[in-house]
Coordinates of C-alpha atoms (C1' of nucleotides) in Angstrom, one line a residue:
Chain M
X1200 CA 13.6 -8.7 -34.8
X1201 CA 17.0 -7.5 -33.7
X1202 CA 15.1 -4.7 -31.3
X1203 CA 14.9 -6.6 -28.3
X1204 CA 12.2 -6.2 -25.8
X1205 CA 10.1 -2.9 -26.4
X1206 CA 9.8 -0.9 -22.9
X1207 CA 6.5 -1.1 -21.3
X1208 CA 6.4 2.7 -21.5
X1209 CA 8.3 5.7 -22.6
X1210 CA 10.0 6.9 -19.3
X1211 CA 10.6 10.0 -20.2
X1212 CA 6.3 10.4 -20.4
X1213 CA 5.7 8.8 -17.3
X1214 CA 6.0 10.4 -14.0
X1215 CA 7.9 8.5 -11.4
X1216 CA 8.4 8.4 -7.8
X1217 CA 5.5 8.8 -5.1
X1218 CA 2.0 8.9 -5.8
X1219 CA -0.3 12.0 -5.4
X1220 CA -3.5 12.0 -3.9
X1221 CA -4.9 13.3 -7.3
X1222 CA -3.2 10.2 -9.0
X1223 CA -4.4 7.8 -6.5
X1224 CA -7.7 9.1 -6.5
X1225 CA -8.2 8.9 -10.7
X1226 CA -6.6 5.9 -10.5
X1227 CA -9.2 4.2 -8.2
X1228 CA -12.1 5.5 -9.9
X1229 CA -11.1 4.3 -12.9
X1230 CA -10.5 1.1 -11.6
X1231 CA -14.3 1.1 -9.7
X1232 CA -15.5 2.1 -12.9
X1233 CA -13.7 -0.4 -15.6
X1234 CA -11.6 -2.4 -14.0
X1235 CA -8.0 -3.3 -14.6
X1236 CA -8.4 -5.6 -17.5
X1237 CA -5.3 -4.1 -19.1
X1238 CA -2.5 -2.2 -17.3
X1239 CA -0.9 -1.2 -20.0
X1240 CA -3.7 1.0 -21.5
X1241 CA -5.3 1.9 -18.2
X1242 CA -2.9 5.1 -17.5
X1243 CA -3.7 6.7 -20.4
X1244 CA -7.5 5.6 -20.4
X1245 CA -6.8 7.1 -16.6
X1246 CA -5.6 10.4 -17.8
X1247 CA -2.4 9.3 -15.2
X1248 CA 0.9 9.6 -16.5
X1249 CA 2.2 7.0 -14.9
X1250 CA 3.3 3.4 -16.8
X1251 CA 1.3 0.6 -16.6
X1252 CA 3.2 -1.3 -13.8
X1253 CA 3.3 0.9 -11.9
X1254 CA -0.5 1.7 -11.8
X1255 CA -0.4 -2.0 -11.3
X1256 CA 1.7 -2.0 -8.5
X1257 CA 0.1 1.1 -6.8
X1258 CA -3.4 -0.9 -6.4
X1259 CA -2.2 -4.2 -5.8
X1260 CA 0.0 -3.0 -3.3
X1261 CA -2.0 -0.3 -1.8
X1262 CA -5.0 0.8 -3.1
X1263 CA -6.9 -2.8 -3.8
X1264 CA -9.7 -2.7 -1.0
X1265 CA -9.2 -5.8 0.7
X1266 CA -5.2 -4.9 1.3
X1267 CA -4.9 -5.6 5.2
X1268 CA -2.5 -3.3 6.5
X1269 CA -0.8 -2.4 10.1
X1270 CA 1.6 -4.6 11.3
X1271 CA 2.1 -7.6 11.7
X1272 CA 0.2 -10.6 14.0
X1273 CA 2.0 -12.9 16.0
X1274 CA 0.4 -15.4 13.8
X1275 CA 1.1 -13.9 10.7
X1276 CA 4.4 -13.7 11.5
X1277 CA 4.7 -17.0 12.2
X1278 CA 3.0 -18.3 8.9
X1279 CA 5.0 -16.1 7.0
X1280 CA 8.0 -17.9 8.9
X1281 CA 6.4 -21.3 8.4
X1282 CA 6.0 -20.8 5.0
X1283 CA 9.2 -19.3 4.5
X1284 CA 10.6 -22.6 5.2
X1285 CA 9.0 -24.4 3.0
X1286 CA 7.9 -22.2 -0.4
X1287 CA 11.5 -19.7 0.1
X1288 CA 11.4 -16.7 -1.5
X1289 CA 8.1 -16.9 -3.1
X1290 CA 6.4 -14.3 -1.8
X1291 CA 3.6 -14.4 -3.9
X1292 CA 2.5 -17.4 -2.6
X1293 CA 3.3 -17.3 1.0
X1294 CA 1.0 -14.2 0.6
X1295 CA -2.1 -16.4 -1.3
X1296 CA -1.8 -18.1 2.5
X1297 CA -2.5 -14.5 4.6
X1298 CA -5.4 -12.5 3.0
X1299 CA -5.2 -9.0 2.6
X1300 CA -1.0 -9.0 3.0
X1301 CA 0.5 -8.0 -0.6
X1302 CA 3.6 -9.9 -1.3
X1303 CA 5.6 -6.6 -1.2
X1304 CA 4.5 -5.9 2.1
X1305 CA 5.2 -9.8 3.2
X1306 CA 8.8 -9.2 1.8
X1307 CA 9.7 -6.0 3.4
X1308 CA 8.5 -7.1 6.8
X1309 CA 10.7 -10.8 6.0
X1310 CA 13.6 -8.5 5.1
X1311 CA 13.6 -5.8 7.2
X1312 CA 12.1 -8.1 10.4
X1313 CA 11.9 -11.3 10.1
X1314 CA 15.2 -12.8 8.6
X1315 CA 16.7 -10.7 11.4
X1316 CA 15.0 -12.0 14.3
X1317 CA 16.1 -15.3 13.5
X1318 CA 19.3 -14.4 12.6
X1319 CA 19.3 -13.3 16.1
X1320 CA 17.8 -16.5 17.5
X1321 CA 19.9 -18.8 15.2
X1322 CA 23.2 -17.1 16.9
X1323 CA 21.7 -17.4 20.9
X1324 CA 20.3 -21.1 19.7
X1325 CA 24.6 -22.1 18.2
X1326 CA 26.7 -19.9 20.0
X1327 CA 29.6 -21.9 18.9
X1328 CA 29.2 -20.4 15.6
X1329 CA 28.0 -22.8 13.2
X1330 CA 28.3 -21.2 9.9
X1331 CA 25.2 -22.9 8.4
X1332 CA 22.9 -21.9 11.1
X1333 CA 22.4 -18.6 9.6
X1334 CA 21.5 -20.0 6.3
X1335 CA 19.3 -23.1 7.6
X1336 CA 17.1 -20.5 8.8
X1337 CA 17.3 -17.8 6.7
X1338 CA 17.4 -19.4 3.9
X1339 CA 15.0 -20.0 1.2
X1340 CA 13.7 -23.6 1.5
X1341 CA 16.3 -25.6 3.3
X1342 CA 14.7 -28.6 5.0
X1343 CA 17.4 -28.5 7.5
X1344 CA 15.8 -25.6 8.9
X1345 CA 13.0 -27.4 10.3
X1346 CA 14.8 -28.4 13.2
X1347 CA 16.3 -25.0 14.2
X1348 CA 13.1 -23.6 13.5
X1349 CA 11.2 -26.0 15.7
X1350 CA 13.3 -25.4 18.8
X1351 CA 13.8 -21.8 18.2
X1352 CA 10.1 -20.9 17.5
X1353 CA 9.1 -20.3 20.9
X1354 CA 11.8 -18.3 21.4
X1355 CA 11.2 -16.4 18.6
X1356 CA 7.3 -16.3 19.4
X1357 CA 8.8 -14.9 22.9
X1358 CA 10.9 -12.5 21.3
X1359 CA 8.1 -11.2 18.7
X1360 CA 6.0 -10.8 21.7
X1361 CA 8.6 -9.0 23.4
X1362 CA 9.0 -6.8 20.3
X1363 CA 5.5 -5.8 20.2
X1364 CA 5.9 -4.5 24.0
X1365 CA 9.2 -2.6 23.2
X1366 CA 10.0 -1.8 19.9
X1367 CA 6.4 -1.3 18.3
X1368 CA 5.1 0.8 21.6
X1369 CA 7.7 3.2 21.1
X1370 CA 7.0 3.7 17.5
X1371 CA 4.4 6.4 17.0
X1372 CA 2.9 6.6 13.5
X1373 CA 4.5 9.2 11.1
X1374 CA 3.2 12.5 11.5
X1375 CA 2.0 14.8 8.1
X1376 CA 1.8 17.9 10.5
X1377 CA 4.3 19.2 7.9
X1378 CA 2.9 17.6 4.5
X1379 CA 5.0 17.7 1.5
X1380 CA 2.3 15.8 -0.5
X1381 CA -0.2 13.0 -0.3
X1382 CA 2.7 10.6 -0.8
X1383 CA 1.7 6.8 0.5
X1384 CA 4.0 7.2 3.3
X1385 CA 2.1 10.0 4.6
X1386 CA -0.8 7.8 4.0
X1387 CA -0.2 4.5 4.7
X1388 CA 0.3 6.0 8.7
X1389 CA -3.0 5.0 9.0
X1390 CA -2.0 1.7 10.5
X1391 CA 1.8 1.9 11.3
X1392 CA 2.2 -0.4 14.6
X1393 CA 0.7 1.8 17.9
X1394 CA 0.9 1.6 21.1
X1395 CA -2.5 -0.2 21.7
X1396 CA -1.6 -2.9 19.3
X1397 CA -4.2 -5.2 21.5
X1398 CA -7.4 -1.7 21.1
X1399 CA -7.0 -2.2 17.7
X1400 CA -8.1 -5.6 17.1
X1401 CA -10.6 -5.1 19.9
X1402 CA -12.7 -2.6 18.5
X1403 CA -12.8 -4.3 15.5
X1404 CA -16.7 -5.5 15.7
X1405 CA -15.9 -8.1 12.6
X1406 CA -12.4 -8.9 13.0
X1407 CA -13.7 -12.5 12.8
X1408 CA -15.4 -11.6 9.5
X1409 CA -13.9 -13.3 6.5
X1410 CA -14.8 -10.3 4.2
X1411 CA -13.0 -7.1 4.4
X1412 CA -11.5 -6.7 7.6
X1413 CA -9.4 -3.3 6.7
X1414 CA -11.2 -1.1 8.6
X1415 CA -9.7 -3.4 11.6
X1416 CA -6.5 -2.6 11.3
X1417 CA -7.1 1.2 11.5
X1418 CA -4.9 2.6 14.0
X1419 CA -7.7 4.6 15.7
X1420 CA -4.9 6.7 16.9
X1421 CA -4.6 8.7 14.0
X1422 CA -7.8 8.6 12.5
X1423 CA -7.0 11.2 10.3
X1424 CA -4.5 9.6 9.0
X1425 CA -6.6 6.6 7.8
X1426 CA -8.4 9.0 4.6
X1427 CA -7.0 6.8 1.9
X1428 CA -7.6 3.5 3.8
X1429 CA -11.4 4.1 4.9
X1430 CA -12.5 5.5 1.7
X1431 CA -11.3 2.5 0.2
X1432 CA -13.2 0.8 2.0
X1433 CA -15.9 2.8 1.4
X1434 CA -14.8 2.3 -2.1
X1435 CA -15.3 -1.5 -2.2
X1436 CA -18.8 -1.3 -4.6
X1437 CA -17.5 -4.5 -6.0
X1438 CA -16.8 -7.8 -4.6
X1439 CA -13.2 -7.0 -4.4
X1440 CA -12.7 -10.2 -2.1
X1441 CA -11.4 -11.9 -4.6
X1442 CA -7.7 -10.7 -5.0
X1443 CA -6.9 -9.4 -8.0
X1444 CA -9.7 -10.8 -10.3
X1445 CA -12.0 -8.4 -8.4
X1446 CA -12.9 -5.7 -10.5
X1447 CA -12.4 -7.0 -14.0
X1448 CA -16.0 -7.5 -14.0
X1449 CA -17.5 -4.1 -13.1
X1450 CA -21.2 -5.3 -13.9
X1451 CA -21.1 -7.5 -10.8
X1452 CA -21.6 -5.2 -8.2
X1453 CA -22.7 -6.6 -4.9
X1454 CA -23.1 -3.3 -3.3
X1455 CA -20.9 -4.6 -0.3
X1456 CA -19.4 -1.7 1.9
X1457 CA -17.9 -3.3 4.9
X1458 CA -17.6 -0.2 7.2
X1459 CA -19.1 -1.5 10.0
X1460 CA -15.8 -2.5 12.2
X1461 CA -14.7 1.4 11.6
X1462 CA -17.9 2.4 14.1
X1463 CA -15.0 3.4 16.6
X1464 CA -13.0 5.2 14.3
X1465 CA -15.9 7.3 13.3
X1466 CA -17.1 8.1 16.4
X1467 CA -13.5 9.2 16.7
X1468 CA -14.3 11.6 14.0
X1469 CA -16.7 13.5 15.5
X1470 CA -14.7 13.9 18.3
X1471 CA -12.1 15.7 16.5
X1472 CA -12.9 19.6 16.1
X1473 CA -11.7 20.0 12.5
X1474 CA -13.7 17.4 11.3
X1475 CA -16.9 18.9 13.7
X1476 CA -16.3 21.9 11.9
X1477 CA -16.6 20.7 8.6
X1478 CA -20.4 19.7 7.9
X1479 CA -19.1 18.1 4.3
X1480 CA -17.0 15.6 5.9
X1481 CA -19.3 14.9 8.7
X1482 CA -22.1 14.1 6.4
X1483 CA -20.9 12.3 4.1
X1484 CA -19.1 10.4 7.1
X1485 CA -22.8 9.7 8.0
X1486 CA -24.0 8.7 4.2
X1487 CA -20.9 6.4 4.3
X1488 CA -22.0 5.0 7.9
X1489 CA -25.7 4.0 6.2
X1490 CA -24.7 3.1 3.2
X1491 CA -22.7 0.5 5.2
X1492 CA -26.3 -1.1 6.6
X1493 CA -27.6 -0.8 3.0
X1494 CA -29.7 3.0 3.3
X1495 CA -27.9 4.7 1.2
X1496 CA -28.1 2.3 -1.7
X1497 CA -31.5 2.9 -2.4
X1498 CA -31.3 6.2 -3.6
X1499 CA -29.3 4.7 -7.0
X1500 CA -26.3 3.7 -8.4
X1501 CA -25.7 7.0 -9.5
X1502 CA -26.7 8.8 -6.2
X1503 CA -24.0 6.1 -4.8
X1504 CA -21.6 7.0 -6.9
X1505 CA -22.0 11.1 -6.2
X1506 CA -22.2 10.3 -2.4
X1507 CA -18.9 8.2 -2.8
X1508 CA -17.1 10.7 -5.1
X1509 CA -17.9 13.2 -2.5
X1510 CA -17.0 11.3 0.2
X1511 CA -13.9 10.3 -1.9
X1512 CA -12.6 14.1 -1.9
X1513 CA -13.0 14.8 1.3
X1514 CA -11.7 12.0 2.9
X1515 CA -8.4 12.8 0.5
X1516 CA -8.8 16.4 1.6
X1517 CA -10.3 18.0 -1.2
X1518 CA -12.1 20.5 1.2
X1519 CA -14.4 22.7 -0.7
X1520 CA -15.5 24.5 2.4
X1521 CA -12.7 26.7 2.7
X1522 CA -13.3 28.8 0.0
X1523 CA -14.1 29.8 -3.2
X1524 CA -10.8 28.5 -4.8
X1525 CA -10.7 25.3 -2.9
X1526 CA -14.7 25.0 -4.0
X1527 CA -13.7 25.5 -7.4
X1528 CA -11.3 23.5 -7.0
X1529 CA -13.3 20.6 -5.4
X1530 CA -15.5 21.2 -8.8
X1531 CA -12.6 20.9 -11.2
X1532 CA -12.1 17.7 -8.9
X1533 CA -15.6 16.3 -9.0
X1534 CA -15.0 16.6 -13.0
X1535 CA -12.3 14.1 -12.8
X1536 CA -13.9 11.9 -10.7
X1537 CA -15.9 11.1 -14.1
X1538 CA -13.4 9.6 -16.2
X1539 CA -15.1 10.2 -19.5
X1540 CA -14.1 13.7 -18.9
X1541 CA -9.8 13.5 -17.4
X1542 CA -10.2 17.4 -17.5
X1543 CA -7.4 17.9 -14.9
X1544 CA -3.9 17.6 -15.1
X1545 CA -1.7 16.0 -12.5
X1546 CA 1.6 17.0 -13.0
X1547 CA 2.5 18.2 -9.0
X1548 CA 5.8 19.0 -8.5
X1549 CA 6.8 17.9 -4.7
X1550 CA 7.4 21.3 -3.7
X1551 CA 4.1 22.2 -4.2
X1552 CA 2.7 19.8 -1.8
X1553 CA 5.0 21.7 0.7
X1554 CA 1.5 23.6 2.0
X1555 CA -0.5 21.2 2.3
X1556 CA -2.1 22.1 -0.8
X1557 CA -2.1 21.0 -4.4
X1558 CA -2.7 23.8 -6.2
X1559 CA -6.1 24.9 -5.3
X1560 CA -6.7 21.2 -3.6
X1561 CA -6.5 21.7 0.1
X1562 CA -4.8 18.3 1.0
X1563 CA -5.1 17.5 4.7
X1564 CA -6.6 19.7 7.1
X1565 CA -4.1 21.6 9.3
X1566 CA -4.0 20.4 12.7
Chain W
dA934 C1' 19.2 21.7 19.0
dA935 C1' 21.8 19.5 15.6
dT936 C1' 23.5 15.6 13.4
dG937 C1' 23.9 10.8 12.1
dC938 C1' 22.0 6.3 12.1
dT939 C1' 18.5 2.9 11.6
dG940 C1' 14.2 0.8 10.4
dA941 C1' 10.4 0.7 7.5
dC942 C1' 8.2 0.6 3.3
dA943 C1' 6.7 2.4 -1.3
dA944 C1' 8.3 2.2 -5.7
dC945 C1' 11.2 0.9 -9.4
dC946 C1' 13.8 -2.4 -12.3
dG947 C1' 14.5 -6.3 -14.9
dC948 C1' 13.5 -11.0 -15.7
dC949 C1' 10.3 -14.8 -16.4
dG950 C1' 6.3 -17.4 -17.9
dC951 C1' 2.1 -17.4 -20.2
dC952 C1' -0.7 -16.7 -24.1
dA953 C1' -2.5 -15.1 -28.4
dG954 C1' -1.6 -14.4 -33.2
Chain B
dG883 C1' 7.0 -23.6 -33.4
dC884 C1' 8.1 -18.7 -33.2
dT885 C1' 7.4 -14.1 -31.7
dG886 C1' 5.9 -10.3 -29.2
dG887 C1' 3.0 -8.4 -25.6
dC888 C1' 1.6 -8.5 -21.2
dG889 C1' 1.1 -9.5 -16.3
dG890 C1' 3.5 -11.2 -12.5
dC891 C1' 7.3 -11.8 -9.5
dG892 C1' 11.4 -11.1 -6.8
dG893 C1' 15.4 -8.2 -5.9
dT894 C1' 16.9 -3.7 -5.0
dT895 C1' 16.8 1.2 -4.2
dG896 C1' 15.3 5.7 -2.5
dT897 C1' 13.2 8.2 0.9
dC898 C1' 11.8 9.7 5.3
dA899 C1' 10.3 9.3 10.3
dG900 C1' 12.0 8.2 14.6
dC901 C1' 15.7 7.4 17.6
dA902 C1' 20.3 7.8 19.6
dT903 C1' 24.2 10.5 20.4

DNA sequence: AATGCTGACAACCGCCGCCAG
DNA sequence: GCTGGCGGCGGTTGTCAGCAT
């Protein structure tokens, strides 16, 4: 009546910007434990002071389960093409067509890839400067583009191919020697393109596998990095196959933990001192390698639950082997891993993450 | 070594469509 | 039929690592 739209939240109450460890971590459990069936409420049911969207965004995007990240294949570069053509801008739906890729990820590698690479073939193909050419492949859903498309494709399958060799060898995943906090670029390193684009598809033992096939796209390089990705995996108690309908219905659990392709990655592990030298980790890298063939579920829901909370904190760093503080602090951790309880406060200013820490939370080890 | 540029991507913003009341 | 709330979508921005100079 005269007010116009309400905001979704009170942006002077929410935090903003990137997400903390601490947030992403309430923020899963809560969704492992109730599901998503309203954003709106969920942060404050959370204890996150975050607005509903952007909880929203934050697990659709990059906390869901099933997300498939690391870049791109040849072939889902060219179905994101394909479909370009035909559905435009809809990136919603050209990602219902490749499993496990989120829209926003589909769009930023169109915008910041894609539409260039074919700009750059368009202007080889019509040297004579044609100024549709640019927008018959570019844009949206031009039916003219088919036939630049059509001849330019093997080029562009050519030059993708020579991408991968060039660009994406020299790329090396982000380094959090330095951490200023848990932030998801930090994270998401886990699978930025390597330069054994081909090892990581290869030691994928189910990259075949319909289900979850994250743990294939781990960039074994940087194990270490993968902590947010693996113990989402780990995470996936529900069936969370089915896109965002997956956890609405906590009840159905199917106990499905598809770990087994990350058999590489955690032998990996245990070749890596700081990880030999923590016992914490190491176990409950084991529990989470047998729960994967089913062992570890027969101790209980509950027991399952403890095993992946634990796993959950140290996997995001929350190393209470250190010392007392940090074992404290993995305790006032634990505490908000039940989310009847949201005892702990978030509220991290960046510079705090400037050591690694948060507060008494030990983020990653130091290398 | 320092600086600037570029690429990549997470996150935000605002609009739209659906749906319940 | 109207209204408001909500989820979803697409466009845009901000930030930072890596690279080039």
């Amino acid at each position: 009546m005269g007010k116009g739209r309400a905001p979704c939240c009170d942006k002077t109450q929410v935090i903003r910007g990137p997400w903390s460890s601490a947030e992403d971590l309430k923020l899963v459990t809560f969704i492992q434990k109730h599901g998503h069936e309203n954003w709106r409420a969920l942060p404050k049911q959370a204890g996150l002071l975050r607005c509903g969207k952007s909880c929203r965004l934050r697990w659709i995007n990059y906390l869901r389960p099933d997300v498939k990240r690391g870049s791109f294949s040849k072939e889902e570069e060219d179905t994101v093409i394909t479909l370009h053509q035909t559905l435009g801008n809809k990136w919603s739906k050209i990602a219902s067509h490749l499993p496990g890729r989120t829209d926003n990820e589909i769009k930023n590698v169109w915008n910041t890839h894609l539409k260039k690479k074919l700009t750059l073939k368009d202007e080889e193909e019509s040297p004579n400067g044609d100024e549709s050419k640019e927008s018959s492949s570019i844009s949206s859903s031009s039916s003219s583009s088919c036939t630049i498309m059509s001849s330019g494709k093997r080029n562009l399958e050519m030059e993708l191919d020579h991408q991968k060799n060039q660009g994406s060898s020299t790329k090396r995943p982000r380094i959090t020697e330095n951490v200023k906090d848990s932030s998801p670029r930090e994270v998401s390193n886990q699978c930025r393109p390597t330069n054994k684009p081909k090892e990581l598809s290869s030691s994928s033992i189910s990259s075949n596998n319909s289900n979850i096939t994250i743990s294939s796209q781990v960039d074994i390089s940087r194990p270490e990095d993968d902590q947010i990705g693996s113990l989402l995996n780990f995470s996936a108690q529900y069936d969370f196959h089915n896109s965002s309908e997956e956890v609405s219905k906590p009840e159905e659990i199917t106990a499905e933990i598809p770990f087994e392709s990350d058999y590489d990655f955690w032998n990996m592990l245990d070749s890596l001192s700081y990880f030999q030298s923590n016992e914490v980790q190491l176990e409950n890298a084991e529990a989470c390698q047998s729960s994967n063939y089913g062992d570890a579920y027969s101790t209980g829901e509950e027991d399952q639950n403890k095993k992946w909370l634990r796993y959950l904190e140290n996997e995001l760093g929350l190393d209470a082997t250190k010392d007392e503080n940090q074992e404290s602090s993995l305790n006032n951790a634990a505490e908000t891993l039940v989310p009847e309880s949201f005892q702990y406060e978030i509220p991290l200013k960046p510079a705090e993450f400037q050591s690694g820490t948060i507060g008494n939370f030990h983020l990653w080890p130091s290398l």
